[in-house]
Short mmCIF file of C-alpha atoms in Angstrom, two decimals:
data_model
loop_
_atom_site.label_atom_id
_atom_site.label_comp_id
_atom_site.label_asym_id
_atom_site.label_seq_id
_atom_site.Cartn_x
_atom_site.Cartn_y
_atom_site.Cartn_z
CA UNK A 1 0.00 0.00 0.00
CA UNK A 2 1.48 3.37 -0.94
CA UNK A 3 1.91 5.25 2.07
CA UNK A 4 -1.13 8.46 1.30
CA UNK A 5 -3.33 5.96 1.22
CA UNK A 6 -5.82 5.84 4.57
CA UNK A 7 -7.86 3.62 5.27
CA UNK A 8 -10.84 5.80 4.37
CA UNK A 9 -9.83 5.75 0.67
CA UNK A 10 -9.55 2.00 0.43
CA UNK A 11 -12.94 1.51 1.61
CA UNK A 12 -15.97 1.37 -0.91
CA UNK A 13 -18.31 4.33 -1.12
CA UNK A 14 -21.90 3.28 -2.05
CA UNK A 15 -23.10 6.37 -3.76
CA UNK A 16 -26.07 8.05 -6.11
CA UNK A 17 -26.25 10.57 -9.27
CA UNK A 18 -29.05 12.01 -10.92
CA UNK A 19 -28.19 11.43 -14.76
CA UNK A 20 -30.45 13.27 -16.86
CA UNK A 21 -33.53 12.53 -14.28
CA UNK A 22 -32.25 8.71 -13.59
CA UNK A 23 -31.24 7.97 -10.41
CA UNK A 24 -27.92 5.86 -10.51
CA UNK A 25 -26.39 3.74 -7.94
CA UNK A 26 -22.51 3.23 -8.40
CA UNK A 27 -19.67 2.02 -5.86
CA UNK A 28 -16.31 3.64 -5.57
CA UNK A 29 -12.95 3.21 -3.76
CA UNK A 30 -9.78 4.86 -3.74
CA UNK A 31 -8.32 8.60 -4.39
CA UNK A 32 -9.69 11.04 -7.07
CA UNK A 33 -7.56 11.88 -9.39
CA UNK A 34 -6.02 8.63 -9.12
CA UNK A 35 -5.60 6.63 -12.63
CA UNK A 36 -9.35 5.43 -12.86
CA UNK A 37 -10.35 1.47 -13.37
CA UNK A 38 -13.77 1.23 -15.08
CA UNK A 39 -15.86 -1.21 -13.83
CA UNK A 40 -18.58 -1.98 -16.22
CA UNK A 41 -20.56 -5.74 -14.93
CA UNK A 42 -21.58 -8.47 -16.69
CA UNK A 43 -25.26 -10.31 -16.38
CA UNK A 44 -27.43 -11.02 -14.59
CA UNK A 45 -25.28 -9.38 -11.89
CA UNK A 46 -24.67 -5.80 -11.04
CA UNK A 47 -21.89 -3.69 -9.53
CA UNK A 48 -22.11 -6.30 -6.58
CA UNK A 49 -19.66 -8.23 -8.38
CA UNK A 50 -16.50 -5.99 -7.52
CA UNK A 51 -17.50 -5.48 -4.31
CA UNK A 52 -14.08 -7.70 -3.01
CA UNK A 53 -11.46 -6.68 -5.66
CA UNK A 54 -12.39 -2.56 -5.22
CA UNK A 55 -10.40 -2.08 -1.72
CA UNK A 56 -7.71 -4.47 -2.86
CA UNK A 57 -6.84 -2.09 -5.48
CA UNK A 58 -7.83 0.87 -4.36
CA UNK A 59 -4.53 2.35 -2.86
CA UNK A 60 -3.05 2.95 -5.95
CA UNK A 61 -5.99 3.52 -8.06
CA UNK A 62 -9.78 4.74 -8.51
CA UNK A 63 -12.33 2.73 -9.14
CA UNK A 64 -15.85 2.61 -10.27
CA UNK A 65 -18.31 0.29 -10.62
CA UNK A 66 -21.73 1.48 -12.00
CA UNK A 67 -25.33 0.13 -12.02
CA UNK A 68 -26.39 0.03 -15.55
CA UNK A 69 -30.12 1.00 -15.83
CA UNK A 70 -32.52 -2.01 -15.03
CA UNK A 71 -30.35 -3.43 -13.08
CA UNK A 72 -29.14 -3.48 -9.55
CA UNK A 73 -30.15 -0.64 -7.53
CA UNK A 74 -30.32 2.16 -10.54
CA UNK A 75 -33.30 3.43 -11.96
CA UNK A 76 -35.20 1.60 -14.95
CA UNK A 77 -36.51 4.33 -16.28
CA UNK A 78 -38.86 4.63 -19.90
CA UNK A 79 -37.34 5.98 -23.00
CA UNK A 80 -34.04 4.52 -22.23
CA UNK A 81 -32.54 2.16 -24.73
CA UNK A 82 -32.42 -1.65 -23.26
CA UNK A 83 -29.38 -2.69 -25.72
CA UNK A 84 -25.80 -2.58 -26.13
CA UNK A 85 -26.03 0.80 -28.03
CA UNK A 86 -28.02 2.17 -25.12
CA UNK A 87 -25.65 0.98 -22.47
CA UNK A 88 -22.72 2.02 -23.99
CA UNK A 89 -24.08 6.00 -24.60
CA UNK A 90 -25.34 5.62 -20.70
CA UNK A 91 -21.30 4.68 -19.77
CA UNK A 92 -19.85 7.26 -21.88
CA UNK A 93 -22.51 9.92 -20.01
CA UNK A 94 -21.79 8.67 -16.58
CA UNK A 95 -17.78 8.99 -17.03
CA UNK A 96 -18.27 12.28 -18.30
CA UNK A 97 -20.57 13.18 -15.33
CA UNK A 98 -17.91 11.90 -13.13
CA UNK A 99 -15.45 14.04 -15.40
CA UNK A 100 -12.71 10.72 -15.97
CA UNK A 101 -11.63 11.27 -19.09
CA UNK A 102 -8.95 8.26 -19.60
CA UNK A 103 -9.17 4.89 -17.75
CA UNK A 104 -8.38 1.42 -18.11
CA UNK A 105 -11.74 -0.92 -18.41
CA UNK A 106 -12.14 -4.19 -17.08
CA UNK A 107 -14.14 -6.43 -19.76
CA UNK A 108 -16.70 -9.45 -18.06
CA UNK A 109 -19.39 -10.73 -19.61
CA UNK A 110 -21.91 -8.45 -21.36
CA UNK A 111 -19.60 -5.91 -19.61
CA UNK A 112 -17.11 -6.53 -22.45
CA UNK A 113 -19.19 -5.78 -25.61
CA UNK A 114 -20.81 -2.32 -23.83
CA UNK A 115 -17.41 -1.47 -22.53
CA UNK A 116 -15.72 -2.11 -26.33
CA UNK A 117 -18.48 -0.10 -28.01
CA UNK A 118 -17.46 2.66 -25.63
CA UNK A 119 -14.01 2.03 -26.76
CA UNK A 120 -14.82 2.03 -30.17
CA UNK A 121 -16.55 5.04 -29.84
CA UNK A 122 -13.77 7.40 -27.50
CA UNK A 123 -10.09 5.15 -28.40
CA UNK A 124 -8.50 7.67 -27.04
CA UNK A 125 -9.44 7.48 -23.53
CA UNK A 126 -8.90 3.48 -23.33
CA UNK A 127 -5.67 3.27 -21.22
CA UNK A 128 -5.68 -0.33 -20.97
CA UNK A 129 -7.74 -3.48 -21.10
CA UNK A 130 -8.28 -6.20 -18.30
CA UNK A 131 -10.11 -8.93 -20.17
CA UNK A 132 -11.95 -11.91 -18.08
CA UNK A 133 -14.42 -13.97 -19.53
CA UNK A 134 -15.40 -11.54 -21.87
CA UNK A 135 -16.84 -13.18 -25.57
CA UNK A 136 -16.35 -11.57 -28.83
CA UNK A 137 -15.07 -14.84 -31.18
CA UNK A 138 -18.10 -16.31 -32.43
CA UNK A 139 -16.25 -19.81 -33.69
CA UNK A 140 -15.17 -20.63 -29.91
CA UNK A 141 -18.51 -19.91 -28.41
CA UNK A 142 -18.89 -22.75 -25.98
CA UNK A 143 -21.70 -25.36 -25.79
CA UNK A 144 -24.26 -23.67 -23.18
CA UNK A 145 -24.46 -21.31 -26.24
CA UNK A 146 -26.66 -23.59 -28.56
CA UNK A 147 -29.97 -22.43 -27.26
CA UNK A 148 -29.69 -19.33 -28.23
CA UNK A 149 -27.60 -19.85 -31.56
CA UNK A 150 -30.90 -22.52 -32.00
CA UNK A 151 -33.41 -19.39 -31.70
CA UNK A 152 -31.22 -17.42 -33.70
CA UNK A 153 -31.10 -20.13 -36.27
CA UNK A 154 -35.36 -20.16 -35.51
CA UNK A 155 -37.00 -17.54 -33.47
CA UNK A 156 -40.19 -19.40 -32.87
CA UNK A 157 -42.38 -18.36 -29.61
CA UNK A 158 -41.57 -22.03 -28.42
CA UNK A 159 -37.85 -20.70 -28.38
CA UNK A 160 -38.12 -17.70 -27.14
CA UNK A 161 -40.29 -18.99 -23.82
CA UNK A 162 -36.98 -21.47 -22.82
CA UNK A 163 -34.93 -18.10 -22.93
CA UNK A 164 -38.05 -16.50 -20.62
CA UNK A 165 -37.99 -19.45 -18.25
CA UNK A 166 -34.32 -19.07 -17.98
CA UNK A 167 -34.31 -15.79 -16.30
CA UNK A 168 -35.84 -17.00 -13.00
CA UNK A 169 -33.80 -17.65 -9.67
CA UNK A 170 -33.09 -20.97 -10.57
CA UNK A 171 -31.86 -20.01 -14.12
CA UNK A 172 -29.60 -17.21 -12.09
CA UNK A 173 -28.20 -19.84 -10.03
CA UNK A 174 -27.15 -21.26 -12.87
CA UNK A 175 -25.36 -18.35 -14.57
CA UNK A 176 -23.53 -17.75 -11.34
CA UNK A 177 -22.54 -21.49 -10.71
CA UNK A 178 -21.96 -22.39 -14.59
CA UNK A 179 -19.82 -25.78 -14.28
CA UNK A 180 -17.38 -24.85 -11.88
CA UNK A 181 -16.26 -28.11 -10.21
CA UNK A 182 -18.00 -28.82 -6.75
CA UNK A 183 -15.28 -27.30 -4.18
CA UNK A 184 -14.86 -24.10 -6.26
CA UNK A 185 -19.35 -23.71 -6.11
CA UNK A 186 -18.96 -23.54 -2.71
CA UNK A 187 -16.57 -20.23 -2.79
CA UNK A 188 -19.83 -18.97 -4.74
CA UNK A 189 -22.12 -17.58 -2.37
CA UNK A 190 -26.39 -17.96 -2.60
CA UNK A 191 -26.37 -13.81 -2.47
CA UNK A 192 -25.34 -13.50 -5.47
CA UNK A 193 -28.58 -15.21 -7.21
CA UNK A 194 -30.30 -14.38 -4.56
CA UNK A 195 -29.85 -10.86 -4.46
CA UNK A 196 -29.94 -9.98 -8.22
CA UNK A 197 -33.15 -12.29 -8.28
CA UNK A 198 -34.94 -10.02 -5.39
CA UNK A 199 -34.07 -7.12 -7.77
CA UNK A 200 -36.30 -8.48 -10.57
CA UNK A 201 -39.62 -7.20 -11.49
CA UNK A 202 -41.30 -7.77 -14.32
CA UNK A 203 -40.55 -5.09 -16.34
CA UNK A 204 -36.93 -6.05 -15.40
CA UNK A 205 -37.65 -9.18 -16.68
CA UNK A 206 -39.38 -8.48 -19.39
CA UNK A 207 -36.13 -6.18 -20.31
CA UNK A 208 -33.73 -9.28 -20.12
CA UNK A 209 -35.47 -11.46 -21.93
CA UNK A 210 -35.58 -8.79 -24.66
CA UNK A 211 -31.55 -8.19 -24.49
CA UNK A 212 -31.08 -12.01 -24.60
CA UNK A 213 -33.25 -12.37 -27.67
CA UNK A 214 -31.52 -10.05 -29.50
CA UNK A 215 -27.82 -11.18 -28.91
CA UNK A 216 -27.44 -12.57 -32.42
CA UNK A 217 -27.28 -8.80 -33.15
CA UNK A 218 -24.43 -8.40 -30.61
CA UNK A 219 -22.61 -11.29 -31.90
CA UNK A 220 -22.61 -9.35 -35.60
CA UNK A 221 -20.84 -6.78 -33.77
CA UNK A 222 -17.56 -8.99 -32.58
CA UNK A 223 -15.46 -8.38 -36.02
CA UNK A 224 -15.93 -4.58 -35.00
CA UNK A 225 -14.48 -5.57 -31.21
CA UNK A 226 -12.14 -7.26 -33.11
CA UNK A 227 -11.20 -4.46 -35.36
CA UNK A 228 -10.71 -1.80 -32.30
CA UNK A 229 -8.37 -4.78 -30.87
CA UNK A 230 -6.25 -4.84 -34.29
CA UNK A 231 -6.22 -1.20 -34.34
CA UNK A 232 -5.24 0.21 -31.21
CA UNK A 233 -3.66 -2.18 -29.71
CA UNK A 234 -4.22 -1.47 -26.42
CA UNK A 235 -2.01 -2.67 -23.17
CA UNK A 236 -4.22 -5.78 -22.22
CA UNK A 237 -3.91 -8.54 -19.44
CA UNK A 238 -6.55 -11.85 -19.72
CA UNK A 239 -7.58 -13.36 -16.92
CA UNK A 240 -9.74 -16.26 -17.84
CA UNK A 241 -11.86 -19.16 -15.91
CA UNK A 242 -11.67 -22.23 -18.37
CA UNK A 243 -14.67 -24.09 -16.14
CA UNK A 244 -17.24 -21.48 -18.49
CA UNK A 245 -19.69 -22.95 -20.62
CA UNK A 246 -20.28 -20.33 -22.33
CA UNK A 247 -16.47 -18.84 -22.21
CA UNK A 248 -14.23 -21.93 -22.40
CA UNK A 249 -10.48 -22.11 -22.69
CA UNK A 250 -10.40 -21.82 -26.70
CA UNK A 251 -12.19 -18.61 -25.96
CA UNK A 252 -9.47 -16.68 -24.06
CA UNK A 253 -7.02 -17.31 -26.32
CA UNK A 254 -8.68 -16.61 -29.45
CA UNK A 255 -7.56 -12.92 -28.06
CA UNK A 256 -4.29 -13.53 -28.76
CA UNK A 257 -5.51 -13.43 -32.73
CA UNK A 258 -5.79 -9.65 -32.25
CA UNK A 259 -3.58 -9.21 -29.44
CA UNK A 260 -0.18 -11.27 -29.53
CA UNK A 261 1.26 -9.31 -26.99
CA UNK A 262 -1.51 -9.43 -24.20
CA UNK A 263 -0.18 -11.01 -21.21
CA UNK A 264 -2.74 -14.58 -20.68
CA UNK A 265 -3.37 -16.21 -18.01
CA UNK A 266 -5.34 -19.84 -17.53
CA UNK A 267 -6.47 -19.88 -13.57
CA UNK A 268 -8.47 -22.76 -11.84
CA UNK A 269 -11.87 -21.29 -11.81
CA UNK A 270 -14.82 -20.13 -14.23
CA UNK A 271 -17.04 -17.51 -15.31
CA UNK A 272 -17.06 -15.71 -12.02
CA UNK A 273 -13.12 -15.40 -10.65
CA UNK A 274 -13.45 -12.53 -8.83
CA UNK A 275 -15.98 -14.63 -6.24
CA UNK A 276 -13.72 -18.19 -6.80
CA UNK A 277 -10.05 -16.56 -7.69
CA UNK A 278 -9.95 -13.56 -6.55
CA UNK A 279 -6.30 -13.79 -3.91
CA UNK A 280 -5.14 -15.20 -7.62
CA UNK A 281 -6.69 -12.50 -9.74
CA UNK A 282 -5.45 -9.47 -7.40
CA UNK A 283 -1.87 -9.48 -8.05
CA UNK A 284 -2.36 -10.15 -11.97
CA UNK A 285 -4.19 -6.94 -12.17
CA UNK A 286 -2.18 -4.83 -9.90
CA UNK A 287 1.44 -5.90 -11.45
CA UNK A 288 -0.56 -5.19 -15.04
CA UNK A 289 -1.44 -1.35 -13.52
CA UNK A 290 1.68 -0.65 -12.24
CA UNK A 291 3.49 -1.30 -15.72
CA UNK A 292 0.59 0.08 -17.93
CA UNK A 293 -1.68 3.02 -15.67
CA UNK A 294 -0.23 4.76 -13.45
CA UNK A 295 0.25 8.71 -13.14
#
């Protein structure tokens, strides 16, 4: 720990912003005007998830982790646009509101594709790029994929109601436990489906199911992610859980396509490292932000 940093700094702030007449809930730890980690989460979680690796990093750097609208403890407001389009315009607004211009952005789940249209969209305030169990190669998709690459292939109503009934509790426990082996479930605690489920109206619902449907038009985007990688080449570290059914091995490395000098690593876990891996993941990250984003 660097020695300005007090304990008050390391500890997460759980704080509010009116954006535009939406009330947003983010979480934020460490010293402004510090270089700035972007937290954008993955499904069907919320800023919740970086709850544990926030004070770990947060002597050296600021973070923060926003609720996107409709989810967690943020507004979900009418007139706002439930895609990846939407979510990425409501990231770039909520930076700006904070006034962080540059920052590194750490890329989970549907986190990565909102958090790569941002890129896309401002390069030049990406510092860097922590990648874990983020998808955007559609030939190393892994098998819990084929239901929805089915309704893609045939959007019947029959199709679309297994992709309704999978947005339940019971369909969140499953996102959350997602083939780990048996002794790394147990490091995943019942709060997290729990929680996120409690969260859930129907309109909230109604909103997933919606987003999930239409991921064949997300997965049209990944040459574009793809393209920003070849591009700009920016300073990356992959973390990746191979025990992902969605995310497997073959779908870390297929990075390294764009990216042959992004530092990869292969850890014992799965979809969620950051609740199974995280004494593992902490060091990876901080040696990364201490070579590539620092003041």
């Amino acid at each position: 720990m660097i020695p300005d940093a007090g304990l008050d700094e390391i500890q997460v702030k759980h704080r509010w912003l009116d954006l535009a007449g939406m009330k947003i809930f983010y979480r934020e730890a460490g010293r402004v005007g510090a270089p700035v980690l972007l937290l954008p989460h993955g499904y069907p979680c919320s800023s919740y998830e970086f709850r544990a690796l926030m004070p770990r990093l947060a002597d050296r750097w600021h973070l923060i982790a926003p609720d996107f609208p409709g989810s967690g403890y943020t507004d979900t407001p009418d007139g706002f646009r439930y895609d990846f389009d939407g979510f990425a315009d409501f990231l770039d607004t909520f930076t700006q509101k904070l006034g962080l211009q540059r920052f590194a952005l750490y890329l989970h789940d549907f986190g990565s594709q909102i958090g790569l249209r941002l890129a896309i969209k401002k390069p030049h305030r990406i510092a860097a790029l922590v990648i874990q169990n983020g998808d955007i190669y559609e030939d190393v998709l892994g098998p819990k994929y084929e239901g929805l690459q089915e309704y893609w292939r045939n959007p019947t109503a029959e199709a679309r109601q297994k992709i309704a009934d999978a947005v339940s509790e019971e369909g969140f426990r499953e996102e959350f436990l997602n083939e780990v082996r048996p002794e790394l479930a147990e490091r995943i605690s019942p709060d997290l489906w729990k929680l996120h489920w409690s969260l859930m109206d129907e309109r909230r619902r109604k909103i997933a199911i919606d987003v999930i449907a239409k991921l064949r038009e997300n997965v049209e985007w990944f040459p574009r992610y793809q393209q920003y990688l070849r591009d700009h080449q920016p300073p990356t570290l992959i973390v990746w859980g191979p025990q992902d059914g969605y995310m497997p091995e073959k779908s870390g490395r297929a990075y390294l396509r764009d990216l042959p000098k992004a530092e990869l690593h292969l850890l014992d876990g799965g979809h969620w490292l950051l609740e199974t891996n995280l004494d593992e993941v902490v060091p990876l990250i901080r040696g990364f932000l201490s070579r590539f984003h620092t003041a």
